Amino acid sequence: MNLEEYNSLLKNVVLKYLKRGINPWQQPWLSPYNFCTNKKYRSMNSLMLSLISNEKFENDPRWLSYKQSKAMGYSVKKGEKGSAVFFYSTSYRRTKKDEDGIKIKDKNGLYVKECVITRPIFRTYCVFNAKQLIDFPTLEIGEVDESVDLNQASKIMRRIPVDIKFKANNEAFYDPQRDEIIMPPQKNFYRIESFYSTLFHEAIHSTGAPNRLDRYTLSTYFNDRANHCKEELVAELGSLSLCQDCKFKYTNSNSVSYINSWLKSLDDDEFRLPDLYSDVSKAIKYLNE
C-alpha cells in the first residue's frame, strides 16, 4: 500500500462517518496505543485505528504487531485481518557537527540539533487489535491513564506566540490583522476541557501567520473559502492533538459546521489528508518548541 492508497482508504472511512452526521474527531473514544511500547498512535494512524476499533472491537484501544503479540505469547485468531498503520517522513533530526566532525554544543552544554531533509519515506505496517488475539486479557476500567494533565496544558498556553486578551463578550477567535487571540474568561466555560479546546484551536490558527508557518495570507484567511475551510480543519485537528497530549477530551460546539467543512473538502479531488496532517504536525511542533 502506498501513500495515495492509504489516503483513499482513510478518506472513504471518514466520509462514511461524516455522511451519517458524525464528527469522527469528537467521539468519546480512548486513544489507540501500542500495547507493547505503551506509545499512543498519532495523526492519521490514531484516527484510522480509533474508527476501526469503534466499528469492530468495542473501542478497545490496544494494538500490537504480529511479532509483538507472538513475543508476548499470544496468537492471532484464525481468519483475522490486520489493520494498516504507516510511517511517513521527509526529514530527520541529528546532532550538528562542525567542519572537523566534532559535535557542537550550545552555551548550556547541550548538543545542537539540526533538521536534515530527505526523500519522502513511506512504509506501512500491520497491527492487530487486542480482541483479535486468543485469550488476550480483557481491558480493565482504569487501565488506560486518561487523567487530565493541567501542567502540560499550562506549558502549551505559555508557548502560544501571540497575546491572549480575555474579554467578557463570549467570543473566541484569532485576529490575524492584530495578531492576537480573543478569549472569554476561563470562568465562562463549564469545563476546563472546553476552555483549552477553544484556546488551542485559536493557537493553531496563530501559527499559520505569514511571519510563522505561512499557511495563509490575510486575503486568503478572510476571502478564500476553500483555504479558510482547510485552515479551520488544521485548527480542529491541531487542537484535538494538543488536547490528547493533555489527556483532555476535545470539545467543540461547532461540530455541525465542521462536518460540512470536511464534506466540502473531501469532495475536492485535489484535497489530500496527508498534506493536511503535515500542516497540523508543523503547527503542533511550532507550539511545542
GROMACS .gro file of N, CA and C in nm, residues 25-163:
model
  417
   25TRP      N    1  -1.376   1.305   1.485
   25TRP     CA    2  -1.270   1.356   1.572
   25TRP      C    3  -1.320   1.396   1.710
   26GLN      N    4  -1.451   1.393   1.730
   26GLN     CA    5  -1.505   1.440   1.857
   26GLN      C    6  -1.582   1.332   1.932
   27GLN      N    7  -1.554   1.207   1.901
   27GLN     CA    8  -1.622   1.099   1.971
   27GLN      C    9  -1.545   1.061   2.098
   28PRO      N   10  -1.616   1.014   2.201
   28PRO     CA   11  -1.552   0.982   2.330
   28PRO      C   12  -1.481   0.847   2.329
   29TRP      N   13  -1.388   0.831   2.235
   29TRP     CA   14  -1.317   0.704   2.225
   29TRP      C   15  -1.179   0.718   2.288
   30LEU      N   16  -1.131   0.608   2.346
   30LEU     CA   17  -0.997   0.607   2.402
   30LEU      C   18  -0.894   0.616   2.290
   31SER      N   19  -0.784   0.683   2.316
   31SER     CA   20  -0.680   0.698   2.215
   31SER      C   21  -0.611   0.564   2.191
   32PRO      N   22  -0.599   0.520   2.065
   32PRO     CA   23  -0.533   0.392   2.037
   32PRO      C   24  -0.384   0.399   2.070
   33TYR      N   25  -0.331   0.291   2.124
   33TYR     CA   26  -0.190   0.289   2.158
   33TYR      C   27  -0.132   0.149   2.139
   34ASN      N   28  -0.001   0.144   2.124
   34ASN     CA   29   0.065   0.016   2.109
   34ASN      C   30   0.082  -0.046   2.247
   35PHE      N   31   0.022  -0.161   2.267
   35PHE     CA   32   0.021  -0.224   2.398
   35PHE      C   33   0.160  -0.263   2.444
   36CYS      N   34   0.248  -0.294   2.350
   36CYS     CA   35   0.383  -0.339   2.385
   36CYS      C   36   0.473  -0.222   2.427
   37THR      N   37   0.465  -0.109   2.354
   37THR     CA   38   0.551   0.006   2.382
   37THR      C   39   0.481   0.111   2.469
   38ASN      N   40   0.347   0.101   2.481
   38ASN     CA   41   0.264   0.196   2.556
   38ASN      C   42   0.264   0.335   2.493
   39LYS      N   43   0.301   0.345   2.365
   39LYS     CA   44   0.301   0.473   2.296
   39LYS      C   45   0.171   0.490   2.217
   40LYS      N   46   0.115   0.611   2.223
   40LYS     CA   47  -0.008   0.639   2.150
   40LYS      C   48   0.023   0.661   2.002
   41TYR      N   49  -0.068   0.615   1.918
   41TYR     CA   50  -0.055   0.642   1.775
   41TYR      C   51  -0.095   0.787   1.750
   42ARG      N   52  -0.035   0.846   1.646
   42ARG     CA   53  -0.056   0.986   1.618
   42ARG      C   54  -0.122   1.006   1.481
   43SER      N   55  -0.167   1.127   1.458
   43SER     CA   56  -0.220   1.177   1.332
   43SER      C   57  -0.316   1.078   1.266
   44MET      N   58  -0.292   1.045   1.137
   44MET     CA   59  -0.386   0.961   1.065
   44MET      C   60  -0.393   0.820   1.121
   45ASN      N   61  -0.282   0.770   1.176
   45ASN     CA   62  -0.285   0.638   1.238
   45ASN      C   63  -0.382   0.634   1.355
   46SER      N   64  -0.380   0.739   1.436
   46SER     CA   65  -0.470   0.747   1.551
   46SER      C   66  -0.615   0.748   1.506
   47LEU      N   67  -0.643   0.830   1.404
   47LEU     CA   68  -0.780   0.839   1.355
   47LEU      C   69  -0.827   0.706   1.298
   48MET      N   70  -0.746   0.646   1.212
   48MET     CA   71  -0.785   0.521   1.148
   48MET      C   72  -0.812   0.411   1.250
   49LEU      N   73  -0.720   0.391   1.345
   49LEU     CA   74  -0.736   0.284   1.443
   49LEU      C   75  -0.853   0.312   1.537
   50SER      N   76  -0.878   0.440   1.567
   50SER     CA   77  -0.993   0.474   1.651
   50SER      C   78  -1.123   0.433   1.583
   51LEU      N   79  -1.134   0.465   1.455
   51LEU     CA   80  -1.256   0.433   1.382
   51LEU      C   81  -1.274   0.282   1.367
   52ILE      N   82  -1.163   0.212   1.343
   52ILE     CA   83  -1.171   0.067   1.327
   52ILE      C   84  -1.210   0.001   1.459
   53SER      N   85  -1.149   0.046   1.569
   53SER     CA   86  -1.180  -0.015   1.699
   53SER      C   87  -1.325   0.014   1.739
   54ASN      N   88  -1.377   0.131   1.700
   54ASN     CA   89  -1.516   0.164   1.728
   54ASN      C   90  -1.611   0.075   1.648
   55GLU      N   91  -1.577   0.051   1.522
   55GLU     CA   92  -1.663  -0.028   1.434
   55GLU      C   93  -1.661  -0.177   1.469
   56LYS      N   94  -1.543  -0.229   1.504
   56LYS     CA   95  -1.527  -0.374   1.511
   56LYS      C   96  -1.489  -0.430   1.648
   57PHE      N   97  -1.425  -0.349   1.733
   57PHE     CA   98  -1.362  -0.408   1.852
   57PHE      C   99  -1.403  -0.342   1.983
   58GLU      N  100  -1.526  -0.290   1.988
   58GLU     CA  101  -1.583  -0.237   2.113
   58GLU      C  102  -1.495  -0.130   2.176
   59ASN      N  103  -1.431  -0.050   2.091
   59ASN     CA  104  -1.347   0.062   2.136
   59ASN      C  105  -1.225   0.021   2.218
   60ASP      N  106  -1.180  -0.101   2.202
   60ASP     CA  107  -1.058  -0.144   2.270
   60ASP      C  108  -0.940  -0.072   2.204
   61PRO      N  109  -0.863   0.010   2.279
   61PRO     CA  110  -0.758   0.092   2.219
   61PRO      C  111  -0.623   0.022   2.204
   62ARG      N  112  -0.614  -0.106   2.243
   62ARG     CA  113  -0.485  -0.176   2.247
   62ARG      C  114  -0.454  -0.244   2.113
   63TRP      N  115  -0.335  -0.215   2.060
   63TRP     CA  116  -0.292  -0.271   1.931
   63TRP      C  117  -0.150  -0.326   1.942
   64LEU      N  118  -0.122  -0.431   1.865
   64LEU     CA  119   0.011  -0.491   1.862
   64LEU      C  120   0.041  -0.540   1.721
   65SER      N  121   0.168  -0.546   1.688
   65SER     CA  122   0.207  -0.611   1.563
   65SER      C  123   0.204  -0.762   1.584
   66TYR      N  124   0.208  -0.837   1.476
   66TYR     CA  125   0.209  -0.984   1.486
   66TYR      C  126   0.331  -1.031   1.566
   67LYS      N  127   0.445  -0.968   1.539
   67LYS     CA  128   0.569  -1.006   1.606
   67LYS      C  129   0.561  -0.976   1.756
   68GLN      N  130   0.502  -0.862   1.791
   68GLN     CA  131   0.490  -0.825   1.932
   68GLN      C  132   0.396  -0.921   2.006
   69SER      N  133   0.283  -0.954   1.942
   69SER     CA  134   0.188  -1.045   2.008
   69SER      C  135   0.251  -1.183   2.027
   70LYS      N  136   0.327  -1.228   1.929
   70LYS     CA  137   0.392  -1.359   1.939
   70LYS      C  138   0.495  -1.359   2.050
   71ALA      N  139   0.571  -1.247   2.063
   71ALA     CA  140   0.673  -1.237   2.167
   71ALA      C  141   0.610  -1.240   2.306
   72MET      N  142   0.485  -1.194   2.317
   72MET     CA  143   0.416  -1.193   2.446
   72MET      C  144   0.341  -1.325   2.471
   73GLY      N  145   0.348  -1.416   2.373
   73GLY     CA  146   0.286  -1.547   2.393
   73GLY      C  147   0.142  -1.557   2.348
   74TYR      N  148   0.098  -1.464   2.262
   74TYR     CA  149  -0.041  -1.466   2.216
   74TYR      C  150  -0.046  -1.490   2.065
   75SER      N  151  -0.153  -1.556   2.021
   75SER     CA  152  -0.170  -1.587   1.880
   75SER      C  153  -0.291  -1.512   1.824
   76VAL      N  154  -0.282  -1.479   1.696
   76VAL     CA  155  -0.393  -1.412   1.628
   76VAL      C  156  -0.500  -1.516   1.594
   77LYS      N  157  -0.625  -1.482   1.617
   77LYS     CA  158  -0.735  -1.573   1.586
   77LYS      C  159  -0.738  -1.605   1.437
   78LYS      N  160  -0.774  -1.726   1.404
   78LYS     CA  161  -0.778  -1.771   1.266
   78LYS      C  162  -0.875  -1.684   1.184
   79GLY      N  163  -0.828  -1.641   1.067
   79GLY     CA  164  -0.912  -1.563   0.977
   79GLY      C  165  -0.912  -1.413   1.002
   80GLU      N  166  -0.847  -1.368   1.111
   80GLU     CA  167  -0.845  -1.225   1.143
   80GLU      C  168  -0.747  -1.151   1.051
   81LYS      N  169  -0.786  -1.032   1.007
   81LYS     CA  170  -0.701  -0.950   0.922
   81LYS      C  171  -0.650  -0.829   1.001
   82GLY      N  172  -0.526  -0.794   0.977
   82GLY     CA  173  -0.467  -0.680   1.046
   82GLY      C  174  -0.510  -0.547   0.984
   83SER      N  175  -0.476  -0.440   1.054
   83SER     CA  176  -0.506  -0.304   1.008
   83SER      C  177  -0.375  -0.232   0.979
   84ALA      N  178  -0.378  -0.146   0.878
   84ALA     CA  179  -0.255  -0.080   0.835
   84ALA      C  180  -0.228   0.047   0.916
   85VAL      N  181  -0.104   0.061   0.960
   85VAL     CA  182  -0.054   0.188   1.014
   85VAL      C  183   0.068   0.225   0.929
   86PHE      N  184   0.102   0.351   0.929
   86PHE     CA  185   0.210   0.392   0.840
   86PHE      C  186   0.313   0.479   0.911
   87PHE      N  187   0.430   0.483   0.852
   87PHE     CA  188   0.536   0.576   0.892
   87PHE      C  189   0.568   0.661   0.771
   88TYR      N  190   0.565   0.792   0.790
   88TYR     CA  191   0.592   0.884   0.679
   88TYR      C  192   0.683   0.995   0.728
   89SER      N  193   0.788   1.022   0.653
   89SER     CA  194   0.882   1.126   0.695
   89SER      C  195   0.952   1.186   0.574
   90THR      N  196   0.979   1.315   0.583
   90THR     CA  197   1.058   1.383   0.480
   90THR      C  198   1.183   1.446   0.541
   91SER      N  199   1.206   1.420   0.670
   91SER     CA  200   1.323   1.477   0.737
   91SER      C  201   1.353   1.401   0.865
   92TYR      N  202   1.470   1.424   0.919
   92TYR     CA  203   1.503   1.369   1.050
   92TYR      C  204   1.599   1.465   1.120
   93ARG      N  205   1.609   1.451   1.251
   93ARG     CA  206   1.695   1.539   1.330
   93ARG      C  207   1.822   1.466   1.371
   94ARG      N  208   1.932   1.538   1.370
   94ARG     CA  209   2.059   1.480   1.411
   94ARG      C  210   2.142   1.586   1.482
   95THR      N  211   2.245   1.542   1.551
   95THR     CA  212   2.334   1.636   1.620
   95THR      C  213   2.423   1.707   1.518
   96LYS      N  214   2.429   1.837   1.528
   96LYS     CA  215   2.508   1.918   1.435
   96LYS      C  216   2.657   1.906   1.465
   97LYS      N  217   2.738   1.902   1.359
   97LYS     CA  218   2.884   1.892   1.375
   97LYS      C  219   2.952   2.009   1.306
   98ASP      N  220   3.074   2.042   1.354
   98ASP     CA  221   3.150   2.148   1.288
   98ASP      C  222   3.229   2.091   1.172
   99GLU      N  223   3.316   2.172   1.110
   99GLU     CA  224   3.390   2.130   0.992
   99GLU      C  225   3.485   2.013   1.021
  100ASP      N  226   3.523   1.998   1.147
  100ASP     CA  227   3.613   1.889   1.184
  100ASP      C  228   3.539   1.763   1.229
  101GLY      N  229   3.406   1.767   1.219
  101GLY     CA  230   3.328   1.650   1.257
  101GLY      C  231   3.302   1.639   1.406
  102ILE      N  232   3.328   1.745   1.480
  102ILE     CA  233   3.306   1.744   1.626
  102ILE      C  234   3.165   1.795   1.655
  103LYS      N  235   3.094   1.724   1.742
  103LYS     CA  236   2.958   1.763   1.777
  103LYS      C  237   2.955   1.897   1.846
  104ILE      N  238   2.862   1.983   1.804
  104ILE     CA  239   2.852   2.119   1.855
  104ILE      C  240   2.758   2.124   1.976
  105LYS      N  241   2.801   2.196   2.080
  105LYS     CA  242   2.719   2.216   2.198
  105LYS      C  243   2.681   2.363   2.211
  106ASP      N  244   2.565   2.389   2.276
  106ASP     CA  245   2.525   2.527   2.299
  106ASP      C  246   2.586   2.577   2.429
  107LYS      N  247   2.549   2.697   2.471
  107LYS     CA  248   2.609   2.758   2.591
  107LYS      C  249   2.574   2.683   2.718
  108ASN      N  250   2.469   2.599   2.711
  108ASN     CA  251   2.429   2.520   2.828
  108ASN      C  252   2.489   2.379   2.828
  109GLY      N  253   2.573   2.353   2.729
  109GLY     CA  254   2.637   2.223   2.722
  109GLY      C  255   2.554   2.115   2.656
  110LEU      N  256   2.442   2.154   2.594
  110LEU     CA  257   2.356   2.058   2.527
  110LEU      C  258   2.391   2.052   2.378
  111TYR      N  259   2.381   1.933   2.320
  111TYR     CA  260   2.412   1.918   2.178
  111TYR      C  261   2.310   1.992   2.092
  112VAL      N  262   2.360   2.062   1.991
  112VAL     CA  263   2.275   2.136   1.899
  112VAL      C  264   2.221   2.040   1.793
  113LYS      N  265   2.090   2.047   1.769
  113LYS     CA  266   2.027   1.960   1.671
  113LYS      C  267   2.002   2.036   1.541
  114GLU      N  268   2.002   1.963   1.431
  114GLU     CA  269   1.966   2.022   1.302
  114GLU      C  270   1.871   1.929   1.228
  115CYS      N  271   1.790   1.989   1.141
  115CYS     CA  272   1.693   1.911   1.063
  115CYS      C  273   1.752   1.881   0.926
  116VAL      N  274   1.748   1.754   0.889
  116VAL     CA  275   1.802   1.711   0.760
  116VAL      C  276   1.685   1.668   0.671
  117ILE      N  277   1.673   1.729   0.553
  117ILE     CA  278   1.567   1.696   0.459
  117ILE      C  279   1.608   1.573   0.377
  118THR      N  280   1.518   1.477   0.366
  118THR     CA  281   1.545   1.355   0.290
  118THR      C  282   1.437   1.333   0.185
  119ARG      N  283   1.456   1.233   0.102
  119ARG     CA  284   1.350   1.192   0.012
  119ARG      C  285   1.235   1.137   0.096
  120PRO      N  286   1.110   1.159   0.053
  120PRO     CA  287   0.996   1.108   0.131
  120PRO      C  288   1.006   0.957   0.156
  121ILE      N  289   0.985   0.919   0.281
  121ILE     CA  290   0.987   0.778   0.320
  121ILE      C  291   0.846   0.739   0.364
  122PHE      N  292   0.792   0.636   0.305
  122PHE     CA  293   0.658   0.589   0.341
  122PHE      C  294   0.662   0.437   0.357
  123ARG      N  295   0.623   0.390   0.475
  123ARG     CA  296   0.617   0.247   0.500
  123ARG      C  297   0.486   0.216   0.572
  124THR      N  298   0.427   0.102   0.543
  124THR     CA  299   0.308   0.059   0.616
  124THR      C  300   0.340  -0.066   0.697
  125TYR      N  301   0.271  -0.078   0.809
  125TYR     CA  302   0.288  -0.192   0.898
  125TYR      C  303   0.149  -0.247   0.932
  126CYS      N  304   0.146  -0.372   0.972
  126CYS     CA  305   0.019  -0.437   1.005
  126CYS      C  306   0.010  -0.456   1.156
  127VAL      N  307  -0.102  -0.414   1.215
  127VAL     CA  308  -0.122  -0.433   1.359
  127VAL      C  309  -0.258  -0.499   1.382
  128PHE      N  310  -0.269  -0.562   1.499
  128PHE     CA  311  -0.392  -0.633   1.535
  128PHE      C  312  -0.446  -0.576   1.666
  129ASN      N  313  -0.578  -0.568   1.674
  129ASN     CA  314  -0.641  -0.524   1.797
  129ASN      C  315  -0.636  -0.636   1.901
  130ALA      N  316  -0.639  -0.597   2.028
  130ALA     CA  317  -0.633  -0.696   2.136
  130ALA      C  318  -0.744  -0.800   2.125
  131LYS      N  319  -0.860  -0.758   2.073
  131LYS     CA  320  -0.972  -0.850   2.061
  131LYS      C  321  -0.954  -0.951   1.949
  132GLN      N  322  -0.850  -0.934   1.868
  132GLN     CA  323  -0.822  -1.030   1.761
  132GLN      C  324  -0.726  -1.140   1.806
  133LEU      N  325  -0.682  -1.132   1.932
  133LEU     CA  326  -0.585  -1.227   1.984
  133LEU      C  327  -0.654  -1.330   2.075
  134ILE      N  328  -0.603  -1.450   2.072
  134ILE     CA  329  -0.659  -1.559   2.153
  134ILE      C  330  -0.622  -1.541   2.300
  135ASP      N  331  -0.725  -1.543   2.387
  135ASP     CA  332  -0.707  -1.537   2.533
  135ASP      C  333  -0.633  -1.412   2.580
  136PHE      N  334  -0.643  -1.302   2.504
  136PHE     CA  335  -0.577  -1.179   2.548
  136PHE      C  336  -0.657  -1.119   2.664
  137PRO      N  337  -0.589  -1.065   2.767
  137PRO     CA  338  -0.660  -1.012   2.885
  137PRO      C  339  -0.765  -0.907   2.847
  138THR      N  340  -0.876  -0.911   2.919
  138THR     CA  341  -0.983  -0.812   2.898
  138THR      C  342  -0.935  -0.676   2.946
  139LEU      N  343  -0.974  -0.572   2.874
  139LEU     CA  344  -0.938  -0.436   2.913
  139LEU      C  345  -1.012  -0.399   3.041
  140GLU      N  346  -0.937  -0.367   3.144
  140GLU     CA  347  -0.996  -0.329   3.272
  140GLU      C  348  -1.019  -0.179   3.277
  141ILE      N  349  -1.129  -0.140   3.338
  141ILE     CA  350  -1.158   0.003   3.353
  141ILE      C  351  -1.047   0.067   3.436
  142GLY      N  352  -0.995   0.179   3.385
  142GLY     CA  353  -0.886   0.246   3.455
  142GLY      C  354  -0.749   0.200   3.410
  143GLU      N  355  -0.745   0.100   3.321
  143GLU     CA  356  -0.616   0.051   3.274
  143GLU      C  357  -0.546   0.156   3.189
  144VAL      N  358  -0.625   0.237   3.113
  144VAL     CA  359  -0.570   0.343   3.031
  144VAL      C  360  -0.573   0.472   3.111
  145ASP      N  361  -0.458   0.535   3.129
  145ASP     CA  362  -0.448   0.657   3.208
  145ASP      C  363  -0.498   0.776   3.126
  146GLU      N  364  -0.615   0.827   3.160
  146GLU     CA  365  -0.671   0.941   3.089
  146GLU      C  366  -0.687   1.062   3.181
  147SER      N  367  -0.611   1.066   3.292
  147SER     CA  368  -0.624   1.176   3.386
  147SER      C  369  -0.573   1.306   3.322
  148VAL      N  370  -0.640   1.415   3.354
  148VAL     CA  371  -0.609   1.545   3.295
  148VAL      C  372  -0.471   1.593   3.340
  149ASP      N  373  -0.393   1.645   3.244
  149ASP     CA  374  -0.259   1.697   3.273
  149ASP      C  375  -0.262   1.849   3.257
  150LEU      N  376  -0.296   1.918   3.366
  150LEU     CA  377  -0.305   2.065   3.360
  150LEU      C  378  -0.168   2.130   3.345
  151ASN      N  379  -0.064   2.065   3.395
  151ASN     CA  380   0.071   2.121   3.380
  151ASN      C  381   0.110   2.130   3.232
  152GLN      N  382   0.081   2.024   3.157
  152GLN     CA  383   0.111   2.026   3.014
  152GLN      C  384   0.028   2.132   2.943
  153ALA      N  385  -0.098   2.146   2.982
  153ALA     CA  386  -0.184   2.247   2.921
  153ALA      C  387  -0.129   2.388   2.946
  154SER      N  388  -0.079   2.411   3.067
  154SER     CA  389  -0.022   2.542   3.101
  154SER      C  390   0.105   2.569   3.021
  155LYS      N  391   0.185   2.465   3.002
  155LYS     CA  392   0.308   2.481   2.923
  155LYS      C  393   0.275   2.522   2.780
  156ILE      N  394   0.177   2.455   2.720
  156ILE     CA  395   0.137   2.488   2.583
  156ILE      C  396   0.085   2.631   2.577
  157MET      N  397   0.005   2.668   2.676
  157MET     CA  398  -0.052   2.803   2.680
  157MET      C  399   0.058   2.909   2.684
  158ARG      N  400   0.165   2.882   2.761
  158ARG     CA  401   0.275   2.978   2.770
  158ARG      C  402   0.354   2.989   2.641
  159ARG      N  403   0.347   2.886   2.556
  159ARG     CA  404   0.422   2.887   2.430
  159ARG      C  405   0.345   2.954   2.315
  160ILE      N  406   0.220   2.987   2.337
  160ILE     CA  407   0.141   3.050   2.231
  160ILE      C  408   0.210   3.180   2.189
  161PRO      N  409   0.238   3.198   2.059
  161PRO     CA  410   0.325   3.308   2.016
  161PRO      C  411   0.260   3.445   2.005
  162VAL      N  412   0.135   3.459   2.047
  162VAL     CA  413   0.066   3.588   2.037
  162VAL      C  414   0.003   3.622   2.172
  163ASP      N  415  -0.037   3.748   2.187
  163ASP     CA  416  -0.106   3.789   2.309
  163ASP      C  417  -0.245   3.729   2.315
   0.00000   0.00000   0.00000
